[in-house]
Short mmCIF file of C-alpha atoms in Angstrom, two decimals:
data_model
loop_
_atom_site.label_atom_id
_atom_site.label_comp_id
_atom_site.label_asym_id
_atom_site.label_seq_id
_atom_site.Cartn_x
_atom_site.Cartn_y
_atom_site.Cartn_z
CA MET A 28 145.96 169.32 -51.64
CA THR A 29 147.10 169.63 -48.31
CA SER A 30 147.29 167.53 -44.93
CA VAL A 31 149.41 168.51 -41.54
CA VAL A 32 150.01 166.22 -38.79
CA THR A 33 151.17 167.08 -35.83
CA ALA A 34 152.34 165.82 -31.87
CA GLY A 35 154.99 165.64 -29.35
CA GLY A 36 156.85 169.04 -31.41
CA VAL A 37 156.78 167.22 -34.87
CA SER A 38 155.11 168.48 -37.94
CA VAL A 39 154.51 165.90 -41.00
CA THR A 40 152.59 168.03 -44.02
CA LEU A 41 151.97 165.85 -47.08
CA ARG A 42 150.73 168.23 -49.65
CA GLY A 43 149.61 167.20 -53.90
CA ALA A 44 149.38 163.02 -54.59
CA VAL A 45 150.80 161.67 -51.79
CA VAL A 46 148.62 162.92 -49.34
CA ASP A 47 145.13 160.45 -51.06
CA ARG A 48 147.94 157.67 -50.58
CA ALA A 49 149.05 157.97 -47.72
CA ALA A 50 145.38 158.29 -46.10
CA ALA A 51 143.86 155.48 -47.95
CA VAL A 52 147.34 153.21 -46.65
CA THR A 53 147.07 154.72 -42.64
CA GLU A 54 142.90 153.85 -42.85
CA ARG A 55 144.46 150.33 -44.09
CA LEU A 56 147.20 150.23 -41.15
CA ILE A 57 144.64 151.27 -38.21
CA SER A 58 142.16 149.08 -39.10
CA ASP A 59 144.65 146.44 -38.97
CA GLY A 60 145.55 148.18 -35.33
CA VAL A 61 149.24 148.60 -36.16
CA PRO A 62 149.50 151.60 -34.11
CA ALA A 63 148.87 149.75 -30.68
CA ALA A 64 150.86 147.08 -31.82
CA LEU A 65 153.35 148.42 -33.03
CA ALA A 66 153.75 150.71 -29.46
CA ALA A 67 153.50 147.79 -27.40
CA GLY A 68 156.44 145.74 -29.49
CA ASN A 69 154.70 143.38 -31.35
CA PRO A 70 156.44 141.67 -34.13
CA GLN A 71 153.94 139.86 -36.15
CA LEU A 72 154.01 143.46 -37.57
CA TRP A 73 156.45 142.13 -40.07
CA GLY A 74 155.14 138.36 -40.68
CA PRO A 75 155.94 134.86 -39.76
CA GLY A 76 159.13 135.42 -41.37
CA ALA A 77 160.70 138.59 -39.47
CA VAL A 78 159.08 137.91 -36.21
CA ALA A 79 162.14 135.64 -35.03
CA GLU A 80 164.08 138.87 -36.01
CA ALA A 81 161.95 141.61 -35.40
CA SER A 82 161.39 140.11 -31.30
CA LYS A 83 164.96 140.89 -30.51
CA ARG A 84 165.29 144.42 -32.23
CA LEU A 85 162.48 146.76 -30.79
CA GLY A 86 163.84 147.71 -28.38
CA TRP A 87 164.43 151.57 -29.46
CA LEU A 88 160.09 152.28 -29.12
CA LYS A 89 161.88 152.40 -25.21
CA LEU A 90 165.38 153.96 -25.18
CA ALA A 91 163.58 157.42 -24.08
CA GLU A 92 163.11 156.35 -20.72
CA SER A 93 165.31 152.98 -20.91
CA SER A 94 168.41 155.01 -21.78
CA ARG A 95 168.22 157.54 -18.94
CA PRO A 96 169.93 155.76 -16.38
CA LEU A 97 173.18 155.97 -18.48
CA LEU A 98 172.51 159.38 -18.06
CA PRO A 99 175.04 159.82 -14.54
CA ARG A 100 177.84 157.61 -15.66
CA LEU A 101 178.09 159.92 -18.72
CA ALA A 102 178.45 162.61 -16.49
CA GLU A 103 180.76 160.74 -14.39
CA LEU A 104 182.81 159.56 -17.52
CA ALA A 105 182.92 162.80 -18.91
CA GLU A 106 184.73 164.57 -16.24
CA ARG A 107 186.51 162.11 -15.59
CA VAL A 108 187.95 162.24 -19.48
CA ARG A 109 187.98 166.48 -18.74
CA ALA A 110 190.00 165.99 -15.27
CA ASP A 111 192.70 162.98 -17.37
CA GLY A 112 193.38 166.47 -19.73
CA LEU A 113 191.52 164.67 -22.87
CA ASP A 114 189.20 166.86 -24.99
CA ARG A 115 190.03 165.27 -28.43
CA VAL A 116 186.90 163.01 -28.48
CA VAL A 117 187.84 160.02 -31.93
CA LEU A 118 184.81 157.98 -32.87
CA ALA A 119 185.85 154.40 -34.27
CA GLY A 120 182.44 153.48 -35.35
CA MET A 121 180.61 152.27 -38.74
CA GLY A 122 177.40 152.93 -39.44
CA GLY A 123 174.47 152.95 -36.42
CA SER A 124 177.30 152.78 -34.48
CA SER A 125 179.06 156.44 -36.22
CA LEU A 126 176.04 157.90 -38.16
CA ALA A 127 173.89 159.36 -35.31
CA PRO A 128 176.68 160.60 -33.10
CA GLU A 129 177.81 162.98 -36.14
CA VAL A 130 174.46 164.01 -36.26
CA ILE A 131 174.42 164.89 -32.18
CA THR A 132 177.46 166.30 -32.17
CA ARG A 133 177.27 168.64 -34.62
CA THR A 134 173.84 169.20 -34.18
CA ALA A 135 175.62 170.75 -30.79
CA GLY A 136 177.96 172.32 -32.78
CA VAL A 137 180.99 170.40 -30.39
CA GLU A 138 183.53 168.07 -31.85
CA LEU A 139 183.85 164.87 -32.42
CA THR A 140 186.32 163.34 -34.71
CA VAL A 141 184.64 159.91 -36.83
CA LEU A 142 186.61 157.81 -37.83
CA ASP A 143 184.30 155.44 -40.42
CA THR A 144 187.38 154.66 -42.88
CA THR A 145 189.66 152.67 -43.96
CA ASP A 146 191.92 154.93 -45.69
CA PRO A 147 195.23 154.77 -44.97
CA GLN A 148 195.49 158.41 -45.41
CA GLN A 149 192.57 159.54 -43.53
CA VAL A 150 193.54 157.37 -39.95
CA ALA A 151 196.85 158.77 -40.70
CA ALA A 152 195.94 161.86 -40.37
CA VAL A 153 193.38 161.55 -37.50
CA VAL A 154 195.99 159.17 -35.55
CA GLY A 155 198.82 162.20 -36.04
CA ASP A 156 196.90 165.11 -34.62
CA ARG A 157 196.39 165.65 -31.11
CA LEU A 158 197.07 162.12 -29.31
CA GLU A 159 198.52 163.48 -26.03
CA ARG A 160 194.52 165.20 -25.88
CA THR A 161 192.93 162.28 -27.21
CA VAL A 162 190.12 159.75 -25.66
CA VAL A 163 189.62 156.93 -28.90
CA VAL A 164 185.64 155.34 -27.67
CA VAL A 165 185.40 151.81 -29.99
CA SER A 166 182.26 151.01 -30.84
CA SER A 167 180.49 148.02 -32.72
CA LYS A 168 177.85 146.23 -31.78
CA SER A 169 178.58 142.69 -32.79
CA GLY A 170 182.27 143.65 -31.33
CA GLY A 171 183.79 142.35 -35.20
CA THR A 172 183.55 144.76 -37.07
CA ILE A 173 186.69 145.00 -39.13
CA GLU A 174 187.31 148.57 -39.11
CA THR A 175 186.84 149.29 -36.28
CA ASP A 176 188.62 146.38 -35.13
CA SER A 177 191.61 147.97 -37.08
CA HIS A 178 190.87 151.78 -35.87
CA ARG A 179 191.54 150.08 -32.70
CA ARG A 180 194.89 148.39 -33.13
CA VAL A 181 196.08 151.09 -34.86
CA PHE A 182 195.44 153.53 -32.24
CA GLU A 183 196.71 150.68 -29.46
CA GLY A 184 200.49 150.54 -31.48
CA ALA A 185 200.45 154.78 -32.01
CA PHE A 186 199.51 155.35 -28.19
CA ALA A 187 202.47 152.98 -27.59
CA ALA A 188 204.93 154.42 -29.27
CA ALA A 189 204.14 157.49 -28.03
CA GLY A 190 204.51 156.39 -24.21
CA ILE A 191 200.90 156.18 -22.71
CA THR A 192 201.10 152.90 -22.40
CA GLY A 193 199.09 150.52 -18.84
CA ALA A 194 196.79 151.73 -16.82
CA GLU A 195 197.58 155.15 -18.84
CA LEU A 196 196.38 153.38 -21.87
CA ALA A 197 193.12 151.89 -20.55
CA ARG A 198 192.12 155.25 -19.81
CA ARG A 199 191.92 156.30 -23.66
CA PHE A 200 189.64 153.90 -24.69
CA VAL A 201 185.83 154.28 -24.24
CA VAL A 202 184.51 150.92 -25.58
CA VAL A 203 180.32 150.61 -26.46
CA THR A 204 179.44 147.00 -27.52
CA ASP A 205 176.20 144.26 -26.80
CA PRO A 206 176.85 142.51 -23.65
CA GLY A 207 178.80 138.62 -24.61
CA SER A 208 180.15 140.40 -27.43
CA PRO A 209 184.27 139.25 -28.28
CA LEU A 210 184.92 143.07 -27.67
CA GLU A 211 182.90 143.33 -24.22
CA GLU A 212 185.58 140.27 -23.49
CA ALA A 213 188.69 141.79 -25.19
CA ALA A 214 188.09 145.36 -24.10
CA HIS A 215 187.59 144.15 -19.85
CA GLN A 216 190.80 142.04 -20.03
CA ALA A 217 192.67 145.18 -21.65
CA GLY A 218 191.20 147.40 -18.50
CA TYR A 219 189.28 149.82 -20.76
CA THR A 220 186.16 151.59 -19.70
CA VAL A 221 183.38 149.37 -21.19
CA VAL A 222 179.19 150.56 -21.58
CA LEU A 223 177.00 148.67 -22.67
CA ALA A 224 174.33 148.77 -25.90
CA ASP A 225 170.52 147.28 -25.43
CA PRO A 226 170.74 143.87 -27.54
CA ASP A 227 167.13 144.09 -28.19
CA VAL A 228 167.95 147.08 -30.49
CA GLY A 229 169.66 147.11 -34.16
CA GLY A 230 172.57 149.30 -35.19
CA ARG A 231 170.05 152.09 -37.53
CA TYR A 232 168.12 152.22 -34.50
CA SER A 233 170.20 152.48 -31.79
CA ALA A 234 170.77 156.96 -32.32
CA LEU A 235 169.26 156.89 -28.41
CA SER A 236 170.62 154.09 -27.16
CA ALA A 237 174.38 154.24 -25.86
CA PHE A 238 176.51 153.90 -29.29
CA GLY A 239 174.71 157.06 -30.31
CA LEU A 240 174.31 158.83 -26.74
CA VAL A 241 177.84 158.02 -25.22
CA PRO A 242 180.69 160.07 -27.66
CA SER A 243 178.46 162.37 -28.00
CA ALA A 244 178.56 163.23 -24.17
CA LEU A 245 182.18 162.63 -24.62
CA ALA A 246 182.28 164.87 -26.37
CA GLY A 247 179.89 167.75 -25.13
CA ALA A 248 176.32 167.44 -26.08
CA GLN A 249 174.34 167.57 -23.80
CA VAL A 250 172.09 163.88 -24.49
CA ALA A 251 169.60 164.47 -21.69
CA GLY A 252 167.79 166.71 -23.95
CA LEU A 253 167.53 164.10 -26.85
CA LEU A 254 165.69 161.51 -24.48
CA GLU A 255 162.81 164.62 -23.15
CA GLU A 256 162.37 164.74 -27.12
CA ALA A 257 161.58 161.25 -28.10
CA ALA A 258 159.49 160.76 -25.12
CA ALA A 259 157.07 164.18 -26.09
CA LEU A 260 156.47 162.22 -29.53
CA THR A 261 155.94 158.69 -27.66
CA PRO A 262 152.30 159.49 -26.27
CA SER A 263 151.67 160.13 -29.68
CA LEU A 264 152.76 156.56 -31.33
CA ARG A 265 149.79 154.44 -30.49
CA GLN A 266 147.34 156.47 -31.53
CA PRO A 267 145.15 155.34 -34.64
CA TYR A 268 145.10 159.64 -35.43
CA ASP A 269 147.28 162.82 -34.80
CA ASN A 270 150.19 160.31 -35.16
CA PRO A 271 152.92 162.27 -37.11
CA ALA A 272 155.19 159.20 -37.20
CA LEU A 273 152.49 156.91 -38.61
CA THR A 274 151.61 159.38 -41.18
CA LEU A 275 155.39 159.75 -42.43
CA GLY A 276 155.65 156.40 -42.70
CA ALA A 277 152.50 155.42 -44.33
CA ALA A 278 153.29 158.06 -47.05
CA LEU A 279 156.46 156.51 -47.48
CA GLY A 280 155.60 153.58 -47.77
CA ALA A 281 152.38 154.52 -50.15
CA SER A 282 154.65 156.70 -52.12
CA ALA A 283 156.77 153.61 -53.17
CA LEU A 284 153.72 151.42 -54.07
CA ALA A 285 152.46 154.28 -56.45
CA GLY A 286 156.49 154.07 -58.27
CA ARG A 287 157.88 157.36 -56.23
CA ASP A 288 160.86 154.86 -54.35
CA LYS A 289 163.07 157.62 -54.57
CA LEU A 290 163.38 159.41 -51.21
CA ALA A 291 165.20 163.27 -51.71
CA ILE A 292 166.00 164.75 -48.79
CA ALA A 293 166.93 168.08 -48.34
CA ASP A 294 167.41 170.47 -45.58
CA ARG A 295 165.99 174.12 -45.20
CA GLY A 296 166.98 175.90 -42.14
CA SER A 297 166.54 172.77 -39.89
CA GLY A 298 168.66 173.42 -37.40
CA ILE A 299 169.96 169.83 -37.67
CA ALA A 300 173.51 168.96 -39.43
CA ALA A 301 173.85 165.65 -41.44
CA PHE A 302 170.73 164.58 -40.43
CA GLY A 303 170.27 163.53 -44.26
CA ASP A 304 173.41 161.23 -43.69
CA TRP A 305 171.60 158.89 -40.74
CA ALA A 306 168.36 158.77 -42.93
CA GLU A 307 169.82 157.40 -45.43
CA GLN A 308 170.76 154.55 -43.63
CA LEU A 309 168.05 153.50 -41.53
CA ILE A 310 166.05 153.82 -44.66
CA ALA A 311 168.18 152.36 -47.11
CA GLU A 312 169.25 149.51 -45.15
CA SER A 313 166.01 148.72 -43.66
CA THR A 314 163.83 148.83 -46.92
CA GLY A 315 166.55 147.82 -49.28
CA LYS A 316 166.15 144.38 -50.05
CA ASP A 317 163.96 141.19 -51.85
CA GLY A 318 163.99 143.37 -55.45
CA LYS A 319 162.38 146.40 -52.77
CA GLY A 320 162.94 149.19 -51.47
CA ILE A 321 162.83 153.11 -50.87
CA LEU A 322 166.35 154.99 -52.37
CA PRO A 323 166.81 158.04 -49.87
CA VAL A 324 168.58 160.28 -52.46
CA VAL A 325 170.15 163.40 -49.96
CA VAL A 326 171.12 166.25 -52.10
CA GLU A 327 172.80 169.98 -51.53
CA GLY A 328 169.36 171.71 -50.82
CA VAL A 329 165.78 172.13 -51.99
CA ASP A 330 168.01 173.92 -55.68
CA ALA A 331 170.03 170.97 -55.95
CA PRO A 332 169.47 168.96 -59.27
CA GLY A 333 167.25 165.91 -59.19
CA PHE A 334 165.30 167.00 -55.56
CA THR A 335 162.67 167.29 -57.63
CA GLY A 336 161.74 166.69 -60.91
CA GLY A 337 161.31 162.46 -62.09
CA GLU A 338 157.72 160.54 -61.32
CA ASP A 339 159.73 158.22 -59.17
CA VAL A 340 160.89 160.78 -57.39
CA CYS A 341 159.32 162.13 -53.82
CA PRO A 342 160.51 165.25 -51.91
CA VAL A 343 161.17 165.81 -48.50
CA VAL A 344 162.06 169.46 -47.20
CA LEU A 345 163.57 168.98 -43.46
CA GLY A 346 162.69 172.47 -42.08
CA GLY A 347 160.16 175.54 -42.72
CA GLY A 348 158.83 176.62 -46.16
CA PHE A 349 158.06 173.65 -47.52
CA ASP A 350 155.53 174.17 -50.79
CA GLY A 351 156.01 171.58 -53.01
CA ASP A 352 153.93 167.68 -53.80
CA GLY A 353 155.95 165.03 -51.55
CA LEU A 354 156.86 165.71 -47.56
CA GLY A 355 158.24 168.31 -45.74
CA VAL A 356 158.97 167.76 -41.45
CA THR A 357 159.80 169.71 -39.12
CA GLY A 358 160.61 168.96 -35.27
CA PRO A 359 163.94 168.16 -32.86
CA LEU A 360 166.25 166.23 -32.92
CA GLY A 361 165.57 163.71 -30.41
CA ALA A 362 162.17 163.14 -31.66
CA GLN A 363 162.53 162.74 -35.49
CA PHE A 364 165.11 160.11 -34.20
CA LEU A 365 162.37 158.47 -33.38
CA LEU A 366 159.78 159.43 -35.67
CA TRP A 367 161.70 158.18 -38.33
CA GLU A 368 162.23 154.46 -37.19
CA TYR A 369 159.08 154.58 -36.16
CA ALA A 370 158.18 155.75 -39.93
CA THR A 371 160.30 153.01 -41.37
CA ALA A 372 159.05 150.21 -39.54
CA VAL A 373 156.08 151.12 -40.74
CA ALA A 374 156.70 151.94 -44.17
CA GLY A 375 158.27 147.70 -44.07
CA ARG A 376 154.93 146.45 -43.30
CA VAL A 377 153.50 148.88 -46.54
CA LEU A 378 156.29 147.25 -48.21
CA GLY A 379 155.79 143.58 -47.09
CA ILE A 380 159.04 143.42 -46.15
CA ASN A 381 161.42 142.69 -42.43
CA PRO A 382 162.74 146.42 -41.59
CA PHE A 383 165.27 144.56 -39.38
CA ASP A 384 167.07 142.26 -41.10
CA GLN A 385 170.43 143.04 -43.86
CA PRO A 386 170.57 139.97 -45.07
CA ASN A 387 172.70 141.32 -48.39
CA VAL A 388 175.69 143.53 -46.36
CA GLN A 389 177.49 140.35 -45.21
CA GLU A 390 177.99 139.71 -48.75
CA SER A 391 180.76 142.03 -49.27
CA LYS A 392 182.21 141.29 -46.24
CA ASP A 393 182.78 137.36 -46.91
CA ASN A 394 184.40 138.86 -50.47
CA THR A 395 186.53 140.70 -49.02
CA ALA A 396 188.11 138.57 -46.08
CA ALA A 397 188.41 135.61 -49.02
CA LEU A 398 190.74 138.42 -50.76
CA LEU A 399 192.58 139.23 -47.73
CA ARG A 400 193.19 135.54 -47.59
CA ALA A 401 193.81 135.49 -51.38
CA ALA A 402 196.00 138.62 -51.19
CA ASP A 403 198.26 137.10 -48.92
CA GLY A 404 200.36 140.36 -48.05
CA ASP A 405 200.60 141.43 -51.93
CA ALA A 406 197.46 143.75 -53.26
CA PRO A 407 194.00 142.44 -53.54
CA THR A 408 192.80 142.12 -57.40
CA VAL A 409 189.77 141.66 -58.70
CA VAL A 410 189.65 143.64 -62.42
CA ALA A 411 192.27 141.12 -64.50
CA GLY A 412 193.42 142.71 -67.32
CA GLU A 413 194.87 146.00 -68.88
CA PRO A 414 191.97 149.40 -68.23
CA ALA A 415 189.95 149.49 -70.93
CA LEU A 416 190.68 153.35 -70.86
CA VAL A 417 193.58 155.83 -69.06
CA VAL A 418 193.76 159.37 -69.23
CA ASP A 419 196.44 160.84 -67.46
CA ALA A 420 195.55 159.97 -63.59
CA VAL A 421 191.78 157.74 -64.57
CA GLU A 422 192.25 154.58 -65.28
CA VAL A 423 188.76 153.30 -66.48
CA HIS A 424 188.14 149.65 -65.40
CA ALA A 425 184.87 148.43 -67.06
CA PRO A 426 183.11 146.13 -69.78
CA PRO A 427 183.17 147.13 -72.98
CA GLU A 428 179.20 147.51 -73.22
CA LEU A 429 179.25 150.03 -70.73
CA VAL A 430 181.80 152.17 -71.60
CA ARG A 431 181.00 151.85 -75.90
CA GLY A 432 184.08 152.23 -76.91
CA ALA A 433 184.56 155.21 -74.80
CA LYS A 434 187.46 157.77 -75.76
CA ASP A 435 188.11 160.78 -72.75
CA LEU A 436 186.67 160.34 -69.47
CA SER A 437 183.23 163.15 -70.67
CA ALA A 438 182.53 160.04 -72.97
CA VAL A 439 182.70 157.32 -70.25
CA LEU A 440 180.64 159.13 -67.94
CA GLU A 441 177.65 160.06 -70.48
CA ALA A 442 177.44 156.16 -71.26
CA VAL A 443 177.50 155.89 -67.82
CA VAL A 444 174.29 157.98 -67.33
CA THR A 445 172.32 156.67 -70.46
CA ALA A 446 172.74 153.79 -68.96
CA VAL A 447 170.35 153.94 -66.18
CA PRO A 448 166.92 152.58 -66.61
CA GLU A 449 164.19 154.69 -67.11
CA ARG A 450 162.94 155.44 -62.97
CA GLY A 451 167.34 154.73 -62.20
CA TYR A 452 169.45 155.50 -60.05
CA LEU A 453 173.21 155.99 -60.71
CA ALA A 454 175.60 154.97 -56.72
CA VAL A 455 179.04 156.59 -56.96
CA MET A 456 180.51 154.73 -54.46
CA ALA A 457 184.62 156.59 -53.54
CA TYR A 458 186.93 155.17 -51.74
CA LEU A 459 189.05 157.76 -50.50
CA ASP A 460 189.41 159.91 -47.86
CA ARG A 461 187.17 162.11 -46.98
CA MET A 462 188.57 165.02 -46.02
CA GLY A 463 191.13 165.39 -48.43
CA ASP A 464 189.51 163.98 -50.76
CA ALA A 465 186.34 166.59 -50.03
CA ALA A 466 185.96 167.86 -53.74
CA ALA A 467 184.23 164.55 -54.82
CA GLU A 468 181.22 164.95 -53.80
CA ARG A 469 180.64 167.39 -56.36
CA LEU A 470 180.78 164.64 -58.83
CA ARG A 471 176.79 164.02 -57.50
CA PRO A 472 175.49 167.19 -58.44
CA LEU A 473 177.58 167.79 -61.89
CA LEU A 474 175.49 164.12 -62.27
CA ALA A 475 172.85 164.46 -61.78
CA GLU A 476 172.76 167.88 -64.23
CA ALA A 477 174.46 166.54 -66.53
CA SER A 478 171.85 163.81 -66.73
CA ALA A 479 169.16 166.25 -66.76
CA ARG A 480 171.14 168.04 -69.67
CA LEU A 481 171.21 163.83 -71.48
CA ARG A 482 167.95 162.87 -70.51
CA LYS A 483 163.65 164.44 -70.07
CA THR A 484 164.82 164.51 -66.14
CA ALA A 485 167.82 164.13 -63.79
CA VAL A 486 168.43 160.64 -62.82
CA PRO A 487 168.67 160.05 -58.98
CA VAL A 488 172.50 159.99 -57.92
CA THR A 489 173.60 159.00 -54.97
CA PHE A 490 177.64 159.76 -53.00
CA GLY A 491 178.39 157.53 -50.72
CA TRP A 492 182.33 157.23 -49.24
CA GLY A 493 183.72 153.71 -48.95
CA PRO A 494 183.44 151.78 -46.92
CA ARG A 495 181.33 154.31 -44.50
CA PHE A 496 178.45 153.67 -47.58
CA LEU A 497 178.57 149.43 -46.90
CA HIS A 498 177.33 149.45 -44.12
CA SER A 499 173.70 152.26 -45.54
CA THR A 500 172.73 152.33 -48.44
CA GLY A 501 175.13 149.01 -49.78
CA GLN A 502 171.94 147.02 -48.90
CA TYR A 503 170.12 148.36 -51.06
CA HIS A 504 172.70 148.12 -54.22
CA LYS A 505 172.58 144.91 -53.89
CA GLY A 506 169.09 143.82 -52.11
CA GLY A 507 167.42 146.36 -53.61
CA PRO A 508 165.33 146.84 -57.48
CA GLN A 509 167.47 145.67 -60.47
CA ASN A 510 168.22 149.20 -61.87
CA GLY A 511 170.88 150.95 -60.68
CA VAL A 512 174.62 151.93 -61.98
CA PHE A 513 177.36 151.81 -60.09
CA VAL A 514 180.75 154.39 -59.89
CA GLN A 515 183.23 153.48 -57.91
CA ILE A 516 186.62 154.97 -57.24
CA THR A 517 189.08 153.95 -56.12
CA GLY A 518 193.07 155.92 -55.62
CA GLU A 519 196.36 155.34 -55.41
CA CYS A 520 197.89 156.27 -51.66
CA ALA A 521 200.90 158.73 -50.29
CA GLU A 522 200.95 156.06 -47.01
CA ASP A 523 199.99 153.31 -46.36
CA LEU A 524 199.68 152.07 -41.69
CA PRO A 525 199.70 148.60 -40.57
CA VAL A 526 197.27 146.97 -39.18
CA PRO A 527 198.94 145.61 -35.52
CA GLY A 528 198.19 142.21 -35.06
CA LYS A 529 196.64 141.37 -38.27
CA PRO A 530 198.82 140.05 -41.37
CA TYR A 531 197.29 143.31 -43.77
CA THR A 532 197.75 146.61 -43.96
CA LEU A 533 194.79 149.31 -44.35
CA ARG A 534 195.77 150.21 -47.74
CA GLN A 535 194.68 145.72 -48.84
CA LEU A 536 191.86 146.33 -46.30
CA GLN A 537 190.59 149.31 -48.80
CA LEU A 538 191.33 147.64 -51.61
CA ALA A 539 189.46 144.11 -50.95
CA GLN A 540 186.37 146.29 -49.54
CA ALA A 541 186.39 147.98 -52.99
CA PHE A 542 186.84 145.12 -55.00
CA GLY A 543 184.60 142.39 -53.24
CA ASP A 544 181.77 144.90 -53.07
CA LEU A 545 182.06 145.53 -57.58
CA ARG A 546 181.73 141.56 -57.17
CA ALA A 547 179.27 141.41 -55.45
CA LEU A 548 177.50 143.94 -57.87
CA ARG A 549 178.75 142.03 -60.86
CA SER A 550 177.86 139.13 -59.38
CA ARG A 551 174.32 140.19 -59.41
CA GLY A 552 174.76 141.85 -63.19
CA ARG A 553 174.75 145.34 -62.37
CA PRO A 554 176.55 147.53 -64.27
CA ALA A 555 179.90 149.02 -62.54
CA VAL A 556 182.85 151.07 -64.15
CA ARG A 557 185.85 151.52 -61.80
CA PHE A 558 187.63 155.01 -62.00
CA HIS A 559 191.15 154.62 -60.27
CA LEU A 560 193.26 157.32 -59.59
CA ARG A 561 196.89 157.39 -60.14
CA ASP A 562 197.42 160.52 -58.15
CA ARG A 563 194.11 160.85 -56.03
CA ALA A 564 193.96 165.18 -56.50
CA ALA A 565 194.43 165.35 -60.14
CA GLY A 566 192.04 162.38 -61.22
CA VAL A 567 188.75 164.45 -59.24
CA ARG A 568 189.91 167.62 -60.76
CA GLN A 569 189.94 165.67 -64.11
CA LEU A 570 186.48 163.66 -63.04
CA LEU A 571 185.17 167.35 -62.50
CA SER A 572 185.89 168.86 -65.07
CA ALA A 573 185.23 166.03 -67.97
CA LEU A 574 181.36 166.83 -66.18
CA ALA A 575 181.72 170.63 -66.38
#
């Protein structure tokens, strides 16, 4: 059975059991008047408890038009930057401030260096590359994001050390933030260029706002086309039928209610780069709360282990050639941003949750701050005593009941995989150098393959770089269903960087973030093991070898 809904250049295809489930939910949404109410920005759609938050979080519905006045200013700003000889753009931002620009620029084939880490090795490599040709976009909705504030301070120090000061320094920074944020005030005092974003748009819904457009335009992407693509889809959003965004949202919600609450996302020739990472944040952070949620699992392709098989997995193919039991989505990037935002809001209503808050994100931030205060210049710690096991370059820190007396890494990883409950998932969280330690990403498919050998079907396995995932799946890990098992990876650093004006280094901040999140997980009784790599390269090789 197949159903296809097309409008505004976007097509959503449903196949198999999801067709009937989505149809029933769609009819209920239509009878409740949801399409017209959502298009009109009605904040009551998610219940009385969500009204206060939703009333200031629906501006994304109008960004295809409301962002157009930005375009002339962005063109002027890009011309000024090029005239200054600054042809390397670094984006310091987290979550919604970085994921959309990364998709936009990679899809457009233009260079943007995204800095969404506290790993001192990765930050040092970025700061040390073509500094004389670099302009930094500092992007934070709240204006108080600790990672972004640290990046700004490190770059200010690096520019000063290179003799770039005063008015010349001021031209090296472009700040994107909400009106009235502490970052806006600090930026104005420093003489930096400031672009204010729409305060009625939440971070993960901000792809078509200043947060998505400013860094992308400076890097050379033609962002006007994104708004045109979204505008083409907009008229269909108020329609009860021939509304692909409503269909997709109904399918996501209906699948989750039926137990298919893992959304395996694979690309097959969509022409859009890294879209799954953006959708992962949008869906996981929006729906993972109150013990409910939809967990996106971004896989390497339609043949990747874990893409199909489990009864709790709903496959999604981005691009052409979809022929399986699940969902297929095609369309241009600007329209897809709006499509998935609308669909996620609809899925939130179907699941009975508020898709615009993130109640469990703050806990890890608070834990990080507490550990930094307690460390007082030393390395933060949350794990007392000796490691449960040391194998060459790898330390294993885990409760005895999780590793069950394992004597080597293969046995530890086997114990972790088998600890995942039925209809559960495994999350890998790597606090490493996303560029220098990129091989760690191979752990995701290898763990999925190992789980398929040890169990009837492959366990859904997610992979996140820390602290980047804290602004994404981190909400789901703590607020979603109690069925996850967690693998955290930390590693020794060859170098460290001080954070000017702060009593901690990037290394200390990174450890505090890792341990703070580990504390939040364990306080909820969520099984977690930490692999600490005494030597990063050797340790990653050992973990990969243990799964071979």
